[in-house]
Amino acid sequence: ASDDSSNIASNDSPSMSERDATLRLDLVKGIGPRIFADLIERFGSAKNVLDAAPSDLRNVAGVSQALVSRIASAKTEIDIRPTLKLCREHQIQILDPASDNYPTPLKEIYDPPNILFAQGELLAVDSIAIAIVGARHATNYGLTVAESLARQLSMAGFTIVSGLARGIDAAAHRGALKSGGRTLAVLGGGILNMYPPEHADLAAEVRNQGALLSEALPLSAPKTGCFPRRNRIVTGLCLGTIVVEASDRSGALISARLAMEQGREVFAVPGRIDSRMSRGCHQLIRDGAKLVQSVDDILEELGPLATPTTRDDQSTIRHPAELKLSEQETQVLNAISLEATDFDRIIAQTGLPVARVLSTISVLEVRRLVRRLSGTSFVRI
């Protein structure tokens, strides 16, 4: 992990980087994501906020006189050097929205974390992600379904995101790990203060096939109020959220609500009508969540990506449904551009027989990946 803490001569060094200024500002009591965003919009950078005159700070909505005083004294009273040293020793990256590997999907939500601590590796393909959440006291049915969905989605190319909690979360991570896929765990506490403690080994596996993420300082103990806030990061990282088992007062329903507010898709797995752990999912389905019986239900619902993603093999993904295409279907799709593409050109580029190209294009049309413009012209959606 990159860390320039060795370059900091003092707590109030004039050479303080923007990343370090962001960390210091984030640690000022009373500055949440919205006030932070308003301050950055007003002053242009965290360094400028820390250097701003008290009279100018007071003009920002939500900034009280007490908060002005805390910001004014932040450079001398908040020492970030121990945190920088700790992160360097444990290979923890400190990401702010300006960092190259700060997750792009998080920048799109209403209240993205000002600082994100990451241990492991974040990749561009993680933008094609699905969250799987649900009950901590899950039934065997719920655990089996969560692990199976995670495994199948992971094999299709999705990154699986969850909160490393007991029950459904752990099953989702394990499903992704067993398939050799990627998974991200968003923690309610610090990365170096594992909760629940029995998931330390699971966390190590997640770190090796993805990353552990938290907006809390690395040694912070998890607090009850941290988990609902954690959930907005879980859903914000993803194209959609699948709820597998939830009582009618489950925290997973908070995640579903957050996903809806963020403009993400919400899916729910049905269960037994006499099971308390099915009530939350049935309520979501009744209120419009997509009922999930298979991975295909998820792929059918997800629309085109806002930003195309490049995979490890350098191919470009514009729609999650492309992840489940066969080699031949991918070959034909790649021969069709975003502009009108003549059928003869597709034949020439693929080298496939006419009948096979026609049948493959029909499949791509059904999956809403291409559209016919005329009898012999097609365009990629």
PDB file of N, CA, C and O in Angstrom, residues 2 28 44-45 55 74 116 119 167 183 215 231 241 246 259 275 298 302 350 354 377:
ATOM      1  N   SER A   2       0.520   2.226  -0.780  1.00  0.00           N
ATOM      2  CA  SER A   2       1.294   3.449  -0.798  1.00  0.00           C
ATOM      3  C   SER A   2       0.988   4.264   0.439  1.00  0.00           C
ATOM      4  O   SER A   2      -0.140   4.375   0.867  1.00  0.00           O
ATOM      5  N   VAL A  28     -12.277  15.011  12.488  1.00  0.00           N
ATOM      6  CA  VAL A  28     -12.870  16.097  13.284  1.00  0.00           C
ATOM      7  C   VAL A  28     -14.276  15.679  13.709  1.00  0.00           C
ATOM      8  O   VAL A  28     -15.118  15.353  12.863  1.00  0.00           O
ATOM      9  N   GLY A  44     -12.744  23.699  -2.086  1.00  0.00           N
ATOM     10  CA  GLY A  44     -11.962  23.071  -3.142  1.00  0.00           C
ATOM     11  C   GLY A  44     -11.103  21.896  -2.742  1.00  0.00           C
ATOM     12  O   GLY A  44     -10.816  21.035  -3.561  1.00  0.00           O
ATOM     13  N   SER A  45     -10.648  21.850  -1.490  1.00  0.00           N
ATOM     14  CA  SER A  45      -9.814  20.736  -1.037  1.00  0.00           C
ATOM     15  C   SER A  45      -9.822  20.688   0.487  1.00  0.00           C
ATOM     16  O   SER A  45     -10.162  21.673   1.153  1.00  0.00           O
ATOM     17  N   SER A  55     -14.498  32.713   9.886  1.00  0.00           N
ATOM     18  CA  SER A  55     -15.677  33.412   9.366  1.00  0.00           C
ATOM     19  C   SER A  55     -16.183  32.771   8.083  1.00  0.00           C
ATOM     20  O   SER A  55     -17.392  32.716   7.826  1.00  0.00           O
ATOM     21  N   ALA A  74      -7.666  21.560  14.238  1.00  0.00           N
ATOM     22  CA  ALA A  74      -7.420  20.184  13.802  1.00  0.00           C
ATOM     23  C   ALA A  74      -5.953  19.916  13.482  1.00  0.00           C
ATOM     24  O   ALA A  74      -5.419  18.851  13.804  1.00  0.00           O
ATOM     25  N   LEU A 116     -11.682   5.727   3.270  1.00  0.00           N
ATOM     26  CA  LEU A 116     -11.948   4.292   3.244  1.00  0.00           C
ATOM     27  C   LEU A 116     -10.620   3.576   3.464  1.00  0.00           C
ATOM     28  O   LEU A 116      -9.655   3.797   2.735  1.00  0.00           O
ATOM     29  N   GLN A 119      -7.690  -3.179   3.062  1.00  0.00           N
ATOM     30  CA  GLN A 119      -6.595  -4.149   3.193  1.00  0.00           C
ATOM     31  C   GLN A 119      -6.868  -5.273   2.202  1.00  0.00           C
ATOM     32  O   GLN A 119      -7.899  -5.953   2.278  1.00  0.00           O
ATOM     33  N   GLY A 167     -23.925 -15.827   9.786  1.00  0.00           N
ATOM     34  CA  GLY A 167     -25.107 -16.187   9.004  1.00  0.00           C
ATOM     35  C   GLY A 167     -24.932 -15.987   7.512  1.00  0.00           C
ATOM     36  O   GLY A 167     -23.964 -16.457   6.912  1.00  0.00           O
ATOM     37  N   THR A 183     -14.269 -11.298  -3.644  1.00  0.00           N
ATOM     38  CA  THR A 183     -15.260 -10.888  -2.659  1.00  0.00           C
ATOM     39  C   THR A 183     -14.717  -9.752  -1.813  1.00  0.00           C
ATOM     40  O   THR A 183     -13.520  -9.693  -1.519  1.00  0.00           O
ATOM     41  N   GLU A 215     -14.708   2.316   6.981  1.00  0.00           N
ATOM     42  CA  GLU A 215     -14.463   3.754   7.123  1.00  0.00           C
ATOM     43  C   GLU A 215     -14.028   4.086   8.542  1.00  0.00           C
ATOM     44  O   GLU A 215     -13.753   5.243   8.852  1.00  0.00           O
ATOM     45  N   ASN A 231     -23.829  -0.462   6.086  1.00  0.00           N
ATOM     46  CA  ASN A 231     -24.680  -1.042   5.049  1.00  0.00           C
ATOM     47  C   ASN A 231     -24.757  -0.178   3.798  1.00  0.00           C
ATOM     48  O   ASN A 231     -24.901  -0.693   2.687  1.00  0.00           O
ATOM     49  N   THR A 241     -28.636  -5.582  -4.707  1.00  0.00           N
ATOM     50  CA  THR A 241     -28.522  -6.264  -3.417  1.00  0.00           C
ATOM     51  C   THR A 241     -29.539  -7.389  -3.341  1.00  0.00           C
ATOM     52  O   THR A 241     -30.725  -7.181  -3.616  1.00  0.00           O
ATOM     53  N   ALA A 246     -34.675 -12.800   6.110  1.00  0.00           N
ATOM     54  CA  ALA A 246     -34.692 -11.614   6.961  1.00  0.00           C
ATOM     55  C   ALA A 246     -36.020 -11.594   7.710  1.00  0.00           C
ATOM     56  O   ALA A 246     -37.076 -11.784   7.099  1.00  0.00           O
ATOM     57  N   ALA A 259     -30.343   0.528  -0.741  1.00  0.00           N
ATOM     58  CA  ALA A 259     -30.105   0.215  -2.149  1.00  0.00           C
ATOM     59  C   ALA A 259     -31.119   0.914  -3.040  1.00  0.00           C
ATOM     60  O   ALA A 259     -30.774   1.473  -4.088  1.00  0.00           O
ATOM     61  N   SER A 275     -42.193 -19.453   8.106  1.00  0.00           N
ATOM     62  CA  SER A 275     -40.914 -19.159   8.746  1.00  0.00           C
ATOM     63  C   SER A 275     -40.790 -17.669   9.043  1.00  0.00           C
ATOM     64  O   SER A 275     -40.992 -16.826   8.165  1.00  0.00           O
ATOM     65  N   ILE A 298     -31.519 -12.518 -11.783  1.00  0.00           N
ATOM     66  CA  ILE A 298     -30.709 -11.344 -11.444  1.00  0.00           C
ATOM     67  C   ILE A 298     -30.161 -10.703 -12.715  1.00  0.00           C
ATOM     68  O   ILE A 298     -30.252  -9.488 -12.907  1.00  0.00           O
ATOM     69  N   LEU A 302     -30.753  -6.632 -14.312  1.00  0.00           N
ATOM     70  CA  LEU A 302     -29.693  -5.629 -14.315  1.00  0.00           C
ATOM     71  C   LEU A 302     -29.556  -5.001 -15.695  1.00  0.00           C
ATOM     72  O   LEU A 302     -29.450  -5.693 -16.701  1.00  0.00           O
ATOM     73  N   THR A 350     -16.249 -12.807 -37.594  1.00  0.00           N
ATOM     74  CA  THR A 350     -16.287 -13.999 -36.753  1.00  0.00           C
ATOM     75  C   THR A 350     -15.809 -15.254 -37.472  1.00  0.00           C
ATOM     76  O   THR A 350     -15.268 -16.170 -36.844  1.00  0.00           O
ATOM     77  N   VAL A 354     -23.214 -18.786 -41.496  1.00  0.00           N
ATOM     78  CA  VAL A 354     -24.337 -17.840 -41.458  1.00  0.00           C
ATOM     79  C   VAL A 354     -25.413 -18.285 -40.476  1.00  0.00           C
ATOM     80  O   VAL A 354     -25.897 -17.487 -39.650  1.00  0.00           O
ATOM     81  N   SER A 377     -28.950  -5.189 -40.304  1.00  0.00           N
ATOM     82  CA  SER A 377     -28.107  -4.281 -39.535  1.00  0.00           C
ATOM     83  C   SER A 377     -28.429  -4.395 -38.048  1.00  0.00           C
ATOM     84  O   SER A 377     -29.597  -4.441 -37.653  1.00  0.00           O
TER      85      SER A 377
END
